[in-house]
XYZ file of C-alpha atoms in Angstrom:
565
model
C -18.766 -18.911 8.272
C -16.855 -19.124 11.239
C -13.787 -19.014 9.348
C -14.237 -16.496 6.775
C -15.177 -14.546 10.162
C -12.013 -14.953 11.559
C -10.187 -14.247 8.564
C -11.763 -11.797 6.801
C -14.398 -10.424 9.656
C -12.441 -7.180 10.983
C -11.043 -6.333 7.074
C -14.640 -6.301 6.332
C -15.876 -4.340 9.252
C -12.745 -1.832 8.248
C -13.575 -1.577 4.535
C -17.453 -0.890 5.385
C -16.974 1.897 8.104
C -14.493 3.442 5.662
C -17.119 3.179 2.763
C -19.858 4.031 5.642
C -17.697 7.624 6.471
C -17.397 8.209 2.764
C -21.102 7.621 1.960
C -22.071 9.877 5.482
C -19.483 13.102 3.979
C -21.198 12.853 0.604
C -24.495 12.819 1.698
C -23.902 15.322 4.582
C -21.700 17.653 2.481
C -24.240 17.523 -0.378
C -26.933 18.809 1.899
C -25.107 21.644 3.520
C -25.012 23.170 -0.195
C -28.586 23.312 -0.207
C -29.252 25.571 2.913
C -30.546 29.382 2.202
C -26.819 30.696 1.964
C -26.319 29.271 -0.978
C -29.422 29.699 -2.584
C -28.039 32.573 -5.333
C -25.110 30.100 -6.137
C -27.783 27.494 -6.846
C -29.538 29.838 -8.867
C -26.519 30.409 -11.462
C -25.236 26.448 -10.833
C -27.691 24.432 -10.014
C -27.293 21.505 -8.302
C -23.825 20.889 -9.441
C -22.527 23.065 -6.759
C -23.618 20.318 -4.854
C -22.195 17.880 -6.817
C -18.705 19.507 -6.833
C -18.350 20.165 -3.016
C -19.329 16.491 -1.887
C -17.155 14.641 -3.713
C -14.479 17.061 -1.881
C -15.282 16.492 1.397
C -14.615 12.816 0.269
C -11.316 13.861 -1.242
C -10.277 15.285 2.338
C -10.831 12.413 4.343
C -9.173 9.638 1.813
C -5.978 12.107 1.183
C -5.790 12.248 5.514
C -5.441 8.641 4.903
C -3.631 7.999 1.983
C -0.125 8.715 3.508
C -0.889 6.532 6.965
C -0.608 3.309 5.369
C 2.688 3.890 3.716
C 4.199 5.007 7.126
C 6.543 2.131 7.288
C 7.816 2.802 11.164
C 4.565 3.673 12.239
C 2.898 0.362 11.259
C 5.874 -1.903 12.800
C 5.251 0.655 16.165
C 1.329 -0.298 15.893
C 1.762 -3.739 14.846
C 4.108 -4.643 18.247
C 1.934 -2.965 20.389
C -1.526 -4.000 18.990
C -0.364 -7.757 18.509
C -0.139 -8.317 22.803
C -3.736 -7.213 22.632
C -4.947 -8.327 19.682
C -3.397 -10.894 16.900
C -5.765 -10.442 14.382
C -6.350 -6.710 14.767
C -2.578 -6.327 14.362
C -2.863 -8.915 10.941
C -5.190 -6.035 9.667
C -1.825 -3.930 9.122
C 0.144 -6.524 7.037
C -2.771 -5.397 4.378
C -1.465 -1.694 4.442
C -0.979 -1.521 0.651
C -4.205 -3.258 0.125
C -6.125 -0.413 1.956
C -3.949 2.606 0.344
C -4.877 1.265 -3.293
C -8.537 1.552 -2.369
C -8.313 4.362 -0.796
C -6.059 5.529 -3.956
C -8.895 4.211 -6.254
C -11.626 6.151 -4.027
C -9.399 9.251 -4.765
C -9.438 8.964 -8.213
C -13.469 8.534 -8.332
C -14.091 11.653 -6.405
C -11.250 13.502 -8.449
C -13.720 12.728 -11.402
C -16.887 13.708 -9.652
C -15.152 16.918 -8.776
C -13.944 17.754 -11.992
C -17.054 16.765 -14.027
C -19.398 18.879 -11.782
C -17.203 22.184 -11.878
C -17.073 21.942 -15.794
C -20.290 22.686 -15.741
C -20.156 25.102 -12.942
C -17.402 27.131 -14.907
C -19.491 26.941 -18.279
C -22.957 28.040 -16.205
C -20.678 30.858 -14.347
C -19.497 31.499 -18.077
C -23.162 31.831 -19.392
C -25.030 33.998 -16.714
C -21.909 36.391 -17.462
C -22.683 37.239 -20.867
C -26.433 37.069 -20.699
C -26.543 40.644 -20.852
C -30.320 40.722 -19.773
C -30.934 42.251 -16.826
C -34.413 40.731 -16.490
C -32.345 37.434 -15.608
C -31.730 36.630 -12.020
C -28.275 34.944 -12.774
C -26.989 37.994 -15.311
C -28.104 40.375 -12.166
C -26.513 38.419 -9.696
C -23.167 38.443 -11.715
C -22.836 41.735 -12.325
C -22.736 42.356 -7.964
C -19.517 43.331 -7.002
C -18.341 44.544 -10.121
C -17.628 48.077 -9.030
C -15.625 47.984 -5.896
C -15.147 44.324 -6.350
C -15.570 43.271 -2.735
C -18.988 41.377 -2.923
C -19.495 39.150 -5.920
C -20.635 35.780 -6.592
C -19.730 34.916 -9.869
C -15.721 34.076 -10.091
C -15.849 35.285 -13.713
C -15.550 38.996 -13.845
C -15.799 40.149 -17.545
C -17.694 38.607 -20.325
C -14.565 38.869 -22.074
C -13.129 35.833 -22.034
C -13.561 31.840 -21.323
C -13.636 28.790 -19.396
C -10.476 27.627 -20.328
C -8.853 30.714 -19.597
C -10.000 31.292 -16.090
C -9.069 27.787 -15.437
C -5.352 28.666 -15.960
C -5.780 32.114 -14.666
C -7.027 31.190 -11.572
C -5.660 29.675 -8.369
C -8.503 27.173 -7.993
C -8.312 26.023 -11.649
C -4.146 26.243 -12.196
C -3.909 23.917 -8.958
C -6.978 21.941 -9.969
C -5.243 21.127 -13.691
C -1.654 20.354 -11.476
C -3.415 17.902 -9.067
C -5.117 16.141 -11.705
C -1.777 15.535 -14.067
C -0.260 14.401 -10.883
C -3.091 12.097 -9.848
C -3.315 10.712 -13.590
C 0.656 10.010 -13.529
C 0.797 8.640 -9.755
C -1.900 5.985 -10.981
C -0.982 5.428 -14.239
C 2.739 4.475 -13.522
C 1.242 2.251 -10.288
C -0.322 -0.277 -12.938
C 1.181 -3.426 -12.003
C 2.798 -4.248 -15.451
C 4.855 -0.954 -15.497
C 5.679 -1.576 -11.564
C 7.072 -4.633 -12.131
C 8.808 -4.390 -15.603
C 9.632 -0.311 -15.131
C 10.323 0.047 -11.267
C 11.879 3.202 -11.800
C 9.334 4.465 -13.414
C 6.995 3.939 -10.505
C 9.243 5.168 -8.027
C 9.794 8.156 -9.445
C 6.905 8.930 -10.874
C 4.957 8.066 -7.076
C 6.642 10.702 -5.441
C 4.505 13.382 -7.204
C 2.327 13.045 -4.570
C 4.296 15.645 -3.359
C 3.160 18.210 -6.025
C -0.152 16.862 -5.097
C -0.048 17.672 -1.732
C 1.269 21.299 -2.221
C -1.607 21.405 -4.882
C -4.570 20.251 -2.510
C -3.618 22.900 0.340
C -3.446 26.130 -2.016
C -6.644 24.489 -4.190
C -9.178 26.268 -1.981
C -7.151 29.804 -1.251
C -9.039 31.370 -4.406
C -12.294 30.739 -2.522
C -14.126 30.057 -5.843
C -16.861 28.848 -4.299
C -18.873 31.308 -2.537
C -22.627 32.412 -0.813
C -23.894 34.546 1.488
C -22.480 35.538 4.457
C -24.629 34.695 7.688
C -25.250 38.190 8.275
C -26.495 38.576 4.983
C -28.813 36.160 5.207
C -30.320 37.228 8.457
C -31.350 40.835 6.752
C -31.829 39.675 3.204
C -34.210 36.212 3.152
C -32.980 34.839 -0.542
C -36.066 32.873 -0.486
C -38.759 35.988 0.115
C -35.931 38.565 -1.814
C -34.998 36.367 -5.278
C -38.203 37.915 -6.969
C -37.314 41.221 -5.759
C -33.954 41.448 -7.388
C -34.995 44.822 -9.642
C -35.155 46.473 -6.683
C -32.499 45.184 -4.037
C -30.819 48.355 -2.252
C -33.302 50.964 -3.355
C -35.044 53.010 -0.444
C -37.690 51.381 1.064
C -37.349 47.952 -0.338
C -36.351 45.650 2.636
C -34.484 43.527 0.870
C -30.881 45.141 0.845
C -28.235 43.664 -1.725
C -26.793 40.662 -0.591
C -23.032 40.171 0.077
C -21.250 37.421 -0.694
C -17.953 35.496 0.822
C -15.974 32.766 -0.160
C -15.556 29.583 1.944
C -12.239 29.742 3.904
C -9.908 26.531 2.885
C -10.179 23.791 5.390
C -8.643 20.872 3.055
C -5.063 21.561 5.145
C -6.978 20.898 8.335
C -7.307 16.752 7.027
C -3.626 16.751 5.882
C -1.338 18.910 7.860
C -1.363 15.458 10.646
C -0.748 12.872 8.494
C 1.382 15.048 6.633
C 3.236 15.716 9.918
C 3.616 12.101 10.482
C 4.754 11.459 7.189
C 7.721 13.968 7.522
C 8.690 12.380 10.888
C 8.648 8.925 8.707
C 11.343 10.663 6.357
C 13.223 11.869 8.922
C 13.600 8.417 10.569
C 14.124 6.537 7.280
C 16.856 9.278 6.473
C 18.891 9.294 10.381
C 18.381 5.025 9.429
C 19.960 5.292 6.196
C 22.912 7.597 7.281
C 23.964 4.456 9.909
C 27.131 2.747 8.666
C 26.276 -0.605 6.752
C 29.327 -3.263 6.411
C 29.085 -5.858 3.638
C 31.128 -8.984 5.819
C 30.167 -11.894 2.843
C 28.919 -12.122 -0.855
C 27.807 -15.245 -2.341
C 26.942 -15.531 -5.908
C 24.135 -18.189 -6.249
C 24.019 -20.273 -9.403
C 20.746 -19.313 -9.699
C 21.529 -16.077 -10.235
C 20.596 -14.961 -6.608
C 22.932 -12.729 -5.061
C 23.196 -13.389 -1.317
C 24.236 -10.486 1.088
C 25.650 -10.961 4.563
C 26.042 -7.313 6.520
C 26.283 -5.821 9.592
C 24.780 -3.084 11.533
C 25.279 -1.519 14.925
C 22.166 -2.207 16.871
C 20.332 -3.888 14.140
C 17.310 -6.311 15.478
C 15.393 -8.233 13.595
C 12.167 -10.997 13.989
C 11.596 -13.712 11.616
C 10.360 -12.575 8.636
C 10.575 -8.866 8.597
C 12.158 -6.780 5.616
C 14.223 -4.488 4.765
C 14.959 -1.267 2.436
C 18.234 -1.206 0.722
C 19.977 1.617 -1.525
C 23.192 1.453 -3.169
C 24.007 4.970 -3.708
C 26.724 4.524 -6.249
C 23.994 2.890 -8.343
C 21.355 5.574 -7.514
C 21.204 8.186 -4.764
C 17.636 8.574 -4.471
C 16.446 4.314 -5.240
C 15.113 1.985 -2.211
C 14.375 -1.401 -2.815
C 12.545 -3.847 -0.149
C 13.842 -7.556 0.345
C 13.419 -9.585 2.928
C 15.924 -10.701 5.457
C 17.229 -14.822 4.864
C 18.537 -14.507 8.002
C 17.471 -15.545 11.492
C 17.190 -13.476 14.936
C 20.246 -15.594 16.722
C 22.543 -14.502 13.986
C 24.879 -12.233 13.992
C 24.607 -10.530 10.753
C 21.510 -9.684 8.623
C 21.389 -11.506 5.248
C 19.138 -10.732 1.630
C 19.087 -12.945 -0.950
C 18.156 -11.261 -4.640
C 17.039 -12.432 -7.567
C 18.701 -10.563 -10.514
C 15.518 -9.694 -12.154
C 16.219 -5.696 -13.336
C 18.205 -3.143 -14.029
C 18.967 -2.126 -10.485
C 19.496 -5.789 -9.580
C 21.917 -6.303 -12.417
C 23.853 -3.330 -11.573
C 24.453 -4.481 -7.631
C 25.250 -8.009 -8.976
C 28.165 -6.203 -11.487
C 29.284 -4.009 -8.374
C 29.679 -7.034 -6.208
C 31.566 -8.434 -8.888
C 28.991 -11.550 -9.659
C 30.683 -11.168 -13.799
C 33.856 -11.286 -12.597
C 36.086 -14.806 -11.882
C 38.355 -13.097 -9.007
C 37.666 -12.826 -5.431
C 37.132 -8.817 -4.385
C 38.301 -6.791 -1.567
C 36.123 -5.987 1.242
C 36.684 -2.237 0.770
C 35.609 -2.435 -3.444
C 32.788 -3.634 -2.623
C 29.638 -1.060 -3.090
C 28.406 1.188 0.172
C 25.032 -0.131 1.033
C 22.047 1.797 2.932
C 19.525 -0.177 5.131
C 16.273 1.070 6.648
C 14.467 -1.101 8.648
C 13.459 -3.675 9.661
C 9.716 -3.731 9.399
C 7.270 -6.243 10.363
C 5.234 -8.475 8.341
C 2.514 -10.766 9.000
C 5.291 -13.488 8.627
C 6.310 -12.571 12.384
C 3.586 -14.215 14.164
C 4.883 -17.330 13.024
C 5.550 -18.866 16.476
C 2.158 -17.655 17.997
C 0.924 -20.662 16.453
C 0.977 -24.450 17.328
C 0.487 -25.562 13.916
C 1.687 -23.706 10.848
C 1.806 -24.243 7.387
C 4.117 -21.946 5.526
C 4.126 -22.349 1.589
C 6.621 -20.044 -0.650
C 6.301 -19.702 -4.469
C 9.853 -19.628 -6.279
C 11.905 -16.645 -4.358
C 8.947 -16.078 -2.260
C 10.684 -18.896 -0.108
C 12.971 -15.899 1.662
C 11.033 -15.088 4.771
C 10.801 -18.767 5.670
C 14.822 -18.736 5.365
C 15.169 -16.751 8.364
C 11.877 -19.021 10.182
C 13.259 -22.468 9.213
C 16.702 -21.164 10.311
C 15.648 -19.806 13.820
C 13.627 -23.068 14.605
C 16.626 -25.155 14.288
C 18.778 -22.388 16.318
C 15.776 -22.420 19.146
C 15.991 -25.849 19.052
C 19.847 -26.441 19.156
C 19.656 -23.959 22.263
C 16.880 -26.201 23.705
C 14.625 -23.185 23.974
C 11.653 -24.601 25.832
C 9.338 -21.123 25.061
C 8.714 -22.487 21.704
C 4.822 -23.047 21.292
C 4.912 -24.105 17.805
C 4.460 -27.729 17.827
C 4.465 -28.598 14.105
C 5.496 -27.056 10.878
C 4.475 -27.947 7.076
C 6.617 -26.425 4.627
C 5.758 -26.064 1.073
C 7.578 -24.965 -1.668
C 6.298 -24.280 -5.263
C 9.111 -23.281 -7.764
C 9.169 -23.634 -11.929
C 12.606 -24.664 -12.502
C 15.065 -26.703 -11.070
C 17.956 -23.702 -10.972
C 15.930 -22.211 -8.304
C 16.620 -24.772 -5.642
C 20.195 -24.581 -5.364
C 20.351 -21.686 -3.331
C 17.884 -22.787 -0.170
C 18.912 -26.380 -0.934
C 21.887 -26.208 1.639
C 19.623 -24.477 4.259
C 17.204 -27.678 3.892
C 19.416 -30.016 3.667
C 21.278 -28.728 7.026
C 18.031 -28.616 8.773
C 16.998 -32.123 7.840
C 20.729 -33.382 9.231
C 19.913 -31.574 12.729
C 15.987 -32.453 13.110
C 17.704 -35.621 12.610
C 20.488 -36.134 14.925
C 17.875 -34.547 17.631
C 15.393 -37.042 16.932
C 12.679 -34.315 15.759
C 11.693 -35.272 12.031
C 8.526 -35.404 13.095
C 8.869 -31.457 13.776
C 8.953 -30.021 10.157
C 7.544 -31.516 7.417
C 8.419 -30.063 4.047
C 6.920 -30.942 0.487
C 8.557 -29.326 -2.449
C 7.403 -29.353 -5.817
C 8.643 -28.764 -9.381
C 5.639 -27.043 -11.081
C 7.188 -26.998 -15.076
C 10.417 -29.399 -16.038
C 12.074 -29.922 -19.600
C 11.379 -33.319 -21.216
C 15.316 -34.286 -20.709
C 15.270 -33.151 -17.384
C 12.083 -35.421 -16.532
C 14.003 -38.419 -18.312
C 17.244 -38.115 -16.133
C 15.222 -37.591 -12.889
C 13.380 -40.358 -14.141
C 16.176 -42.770 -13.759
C 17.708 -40.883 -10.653
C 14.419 -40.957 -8.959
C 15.374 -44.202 -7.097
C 18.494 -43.041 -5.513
C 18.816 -42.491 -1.802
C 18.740 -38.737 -1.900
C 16.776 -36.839 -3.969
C 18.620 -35.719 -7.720
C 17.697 -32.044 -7.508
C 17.827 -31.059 -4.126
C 19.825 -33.616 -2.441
C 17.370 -34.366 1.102
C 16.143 -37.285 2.055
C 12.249 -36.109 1.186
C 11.696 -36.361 -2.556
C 10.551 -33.422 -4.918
C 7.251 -33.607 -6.269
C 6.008 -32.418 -9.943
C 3.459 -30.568 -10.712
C 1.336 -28.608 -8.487
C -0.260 -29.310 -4.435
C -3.837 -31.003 -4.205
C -4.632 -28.525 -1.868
C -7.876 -29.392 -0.550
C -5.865 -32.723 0.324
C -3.763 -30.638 2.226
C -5.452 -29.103 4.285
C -8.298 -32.127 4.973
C -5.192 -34.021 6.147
C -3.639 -31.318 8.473
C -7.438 -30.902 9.796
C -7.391 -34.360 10.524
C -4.390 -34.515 12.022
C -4.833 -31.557 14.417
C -8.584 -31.563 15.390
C -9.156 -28.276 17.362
C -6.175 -26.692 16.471
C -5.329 -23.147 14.887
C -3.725 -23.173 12.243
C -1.319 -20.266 10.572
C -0.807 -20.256 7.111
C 1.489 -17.776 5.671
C 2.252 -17.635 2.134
C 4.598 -15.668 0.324
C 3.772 -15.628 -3.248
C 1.685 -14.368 -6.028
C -1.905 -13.555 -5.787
C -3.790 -16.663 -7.761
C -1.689 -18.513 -5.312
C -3.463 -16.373 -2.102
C -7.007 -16.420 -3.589
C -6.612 -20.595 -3.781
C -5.159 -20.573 -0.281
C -7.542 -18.027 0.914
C -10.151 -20.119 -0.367
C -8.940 -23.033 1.019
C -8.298 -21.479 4.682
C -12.015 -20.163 4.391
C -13.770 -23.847 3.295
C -11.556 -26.113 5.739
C -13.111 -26.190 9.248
C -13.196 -30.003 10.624
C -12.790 -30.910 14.155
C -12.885 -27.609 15.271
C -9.721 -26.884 12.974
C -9.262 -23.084 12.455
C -6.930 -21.957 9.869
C -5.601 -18.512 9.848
C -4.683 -16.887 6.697
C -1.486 -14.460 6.376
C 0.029 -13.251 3.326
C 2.646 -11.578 1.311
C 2.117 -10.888 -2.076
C 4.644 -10.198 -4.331
């Protein structure tokens, strides 16, 4: 308990007062719709009025959120300042996508509550219109405000036409049909199988939230919902007047006709600061992407990994972090995030991509990766970088122990760690806290260690000569091998080096006994804590969260960090 506290204790308490303000706007909202002023409107609707106005106070409070987690430059800001007070507060932000899918999903379920409810406020509004009987409260209560057209209640003004109409006719229902193609379309195209196979799809098809947005703030202007004004309720009682409706406005009656407003929109009051906010976040991504980029190195991995070394004035970087990159000659309006290979000590910023996609495959032909020649430095493609932006990977060195396991190209962010270890440690930097490092990495095919291979092999040369191999220990395993592959490593398996990646340590097949794992590392550091960061796909972070939550021996803490990818 004490470690699912520390790892998942504040997400909890997050995800609960989030839930806990939702539930409180429902319920609250719901009850202000059942107060005397809107006693006629409950008269013609029912308790769907109800029904339609809480789910929109929900909708208010999730779309002031939605944006904030996707503020790129105002998370790094947060996560600097909030990690000197508080490391695991500031690890809350490194789940920023997390929380804007749920709040996303929470959008969606009120969007359906909303719409459900006013179907049947439009068909009820629809009905009491063409009653014709005035011996009906609801046909009498319609027909107010027809003359001058000032006072009404009922949105429908003839009985001379339809639902479906008015919905297109009308401001509330031509925004409402708008917001809910863009809403279908934003979450549709966020599925994860059309993310990762159609990227472009997503991208594009995610910055409708736009239209949304412009939707939201001109959904309430028709002021389709409406009741009595205050004053009218202080000289006409609905509760005392309702059966008196024959006579409302006649001399001597004391129940004058009521007059009815709309409710002024107040949705732009939740959005216009996060929308704010979100502009300034443009603005700094576009004066970022306008700063000359220099392309200084390409290397063309066998395993078809492009690696990009570049340089940019004033660019600073931690271990870790990422960056957004756009090639404009391949697409103006396209960013793609990959993170930086290369350390803080460096003097250039490095990527290293996997060709995996159209975009991909169109920076590896501009770089000339299909061609046998050497290029010029000035053929080579005009790159765009925004960033860089923190990840949890970053706290790294806050820890004495650390475990850091990649899954196939996953490995990247512990490029630039490994890397800045060995340069702290060539410099003889005596601020480093970390005492001990175990480095695991999972990939499926041989091909994909030949591009980190060098980086290891360097490393275990230097630990070496300084006498520290008892600094980093790294495991790597082969999770899925050929049959002839197996039968030559087979006989090369007794060699000095090892016959796929060439270091000393020898690769392993198969998969990590991880409960092994982490028992020994317990063991072996008895009150310790313990950061494990993992770059890699989710199964892979629900068995290591698992893991992290069940492993407490000695005192033994371990501290789960993430990337998924």
């Amino acid at each position: 308990m004490g470690n699912f506290a520390a790892n998942e204790g504040l997400s909890i308490f997050v995800i609960l007062v989030w839930l806990g303000i939702n539930v409180f706007l429902f319920v609250n909202s719901y009850m202000a719709f059942l107060v005397d002023r809107y006693y006629y409107t409950r008269v013609i609707l029912g308790h769907a009025l109800s029904w339609a106005r809480a789910p929109a106070a929900c909708l208010n409070f999730n779309c002031l959120l939605i944006l904030l987690p996707v503020c790129r430059n105002l998370l790094s800001f947060l996560r600097g300042s909030i990690q000197y007070c508080s490391r695991t507060a500031a690890r809350q932000l490194d789940r920023n996508l997390t929380f804007h899918k749920l709040v996303a999903y929470m959008i969606a379920l009120h969007t359906a509550i909303h719409i459900i409810a006013h179907l049947f406020n439009f068909e009820r509004f629809m009905d009491s219109q063409i009653m014709i009987n005035s011996s009906h409260l609801p046909y009498v209560l319609s027909q107010i405000g027809n003359n001058d057209n000032r006072s009404y209640l009922n949105p429908i003004r003839t009985n001379e036409t339809n639902p479906t109409i008015v919905m297109f006719t009308t401001i509330a229902g031509l925004t409402g049909v708008v917001i809910t193609l863009a809403l279908i379309l934003i979450i549709t195209s966020s599925m994860e199988v059309i993310r990762r196979s159609y990227f472009e799809v997503f991208w594009f098809t995610h910055h409708l939230f736009i239209v949304f947005f412009i939707g939201l703030v001109a959904h309430g202007i028709g002021r389709i919902v409406r009741g009595q004004t205050v004053e009218s309720v202080k000289v006409h009682d609905p509760v005392e007047c309702h059966s008196k409706f024959e006579t409302w406005g006649q001399n001597g009656t004391d129940c004058p006709e009521p007059i009815f407003a709309g409710n002024p929109p107040m949705t732009w009051k939740w959005v216009v600061c996060p929308m704010f906010l979100y502009v300034c976040e443009r603005l700094v991504r576009f004066y970022r992407s306008q700063q000359k980029v220099v392309i200084t190195k390409v290397v063309m991995h066998p395993s078809k990994t492009l690696e990009l070394q570049m340089k940019k004035k004033g660019f600073k970087m931690e271990v870790g972090q990422y960056v957004f990159m756009q090639c404009p000659s391949i697409s103006q309006l396209e960013w793609h995030p990959f993170t930086l290979t290369s350390a803080p000590e460096e003097d250039h910023l490095s990527v290293h991509i996997r060709i995996v996609g159209d975009w991909t495959q169109a920076l590896y032909t501009a770089c000339g990766g299909d061609k046998t020649v050497v290029l010029d430095a000035w053929t080579l493609p005009k790159m765009a970088v925004d960033g860089p932006f923190g990840t949890a990977s970053e706290d790294v060195f806050r820890y004495e122990v650390v475990m850091l396991v990649g899954a196939g190209i996953g490995v990247t962010p512990f490029a630039s760690v490994l890397k800045s270890v060995w340069y702290k440690h060539v410099q003889e930097n005596k601020n480093v806290f970390t005492k001990k490092i175990y480095f695991y990495w999972l990939c499926p095919e041989t091909q994909a260690f030949e591009w980190f291979a060098d980086l290891l092999q360097s490393l275990e040369r230097q630990m070496n000569e300084k006498e520290l191999r008892d600094f980093l220990s790294y495991n790597i395993y082969l999770t899925r091998w050929k049959d002839a592959e197996a039968a030559h490593l087979r006989v090369q398996y007794e060699a000095e080096d090892d016959p796929i990646t060439g270091l000393k340590q020898k690769t392993r097949y198969g998969k990590p006994n991880w409960d092994n794992e982490f028992s020994a590392i317990a063991t072996q550091h008895p009150g310790s804590k313990v950061g494990v960061f993992l770059c890699g796909p989710t199964a892979l972070a629900t068995a290591l969260g698992k893991q992290c939550m069940s492993h407490t021996e000695s005192g033994t803490e371990f501290i789960f960090n993430k990337e998924n990818f």
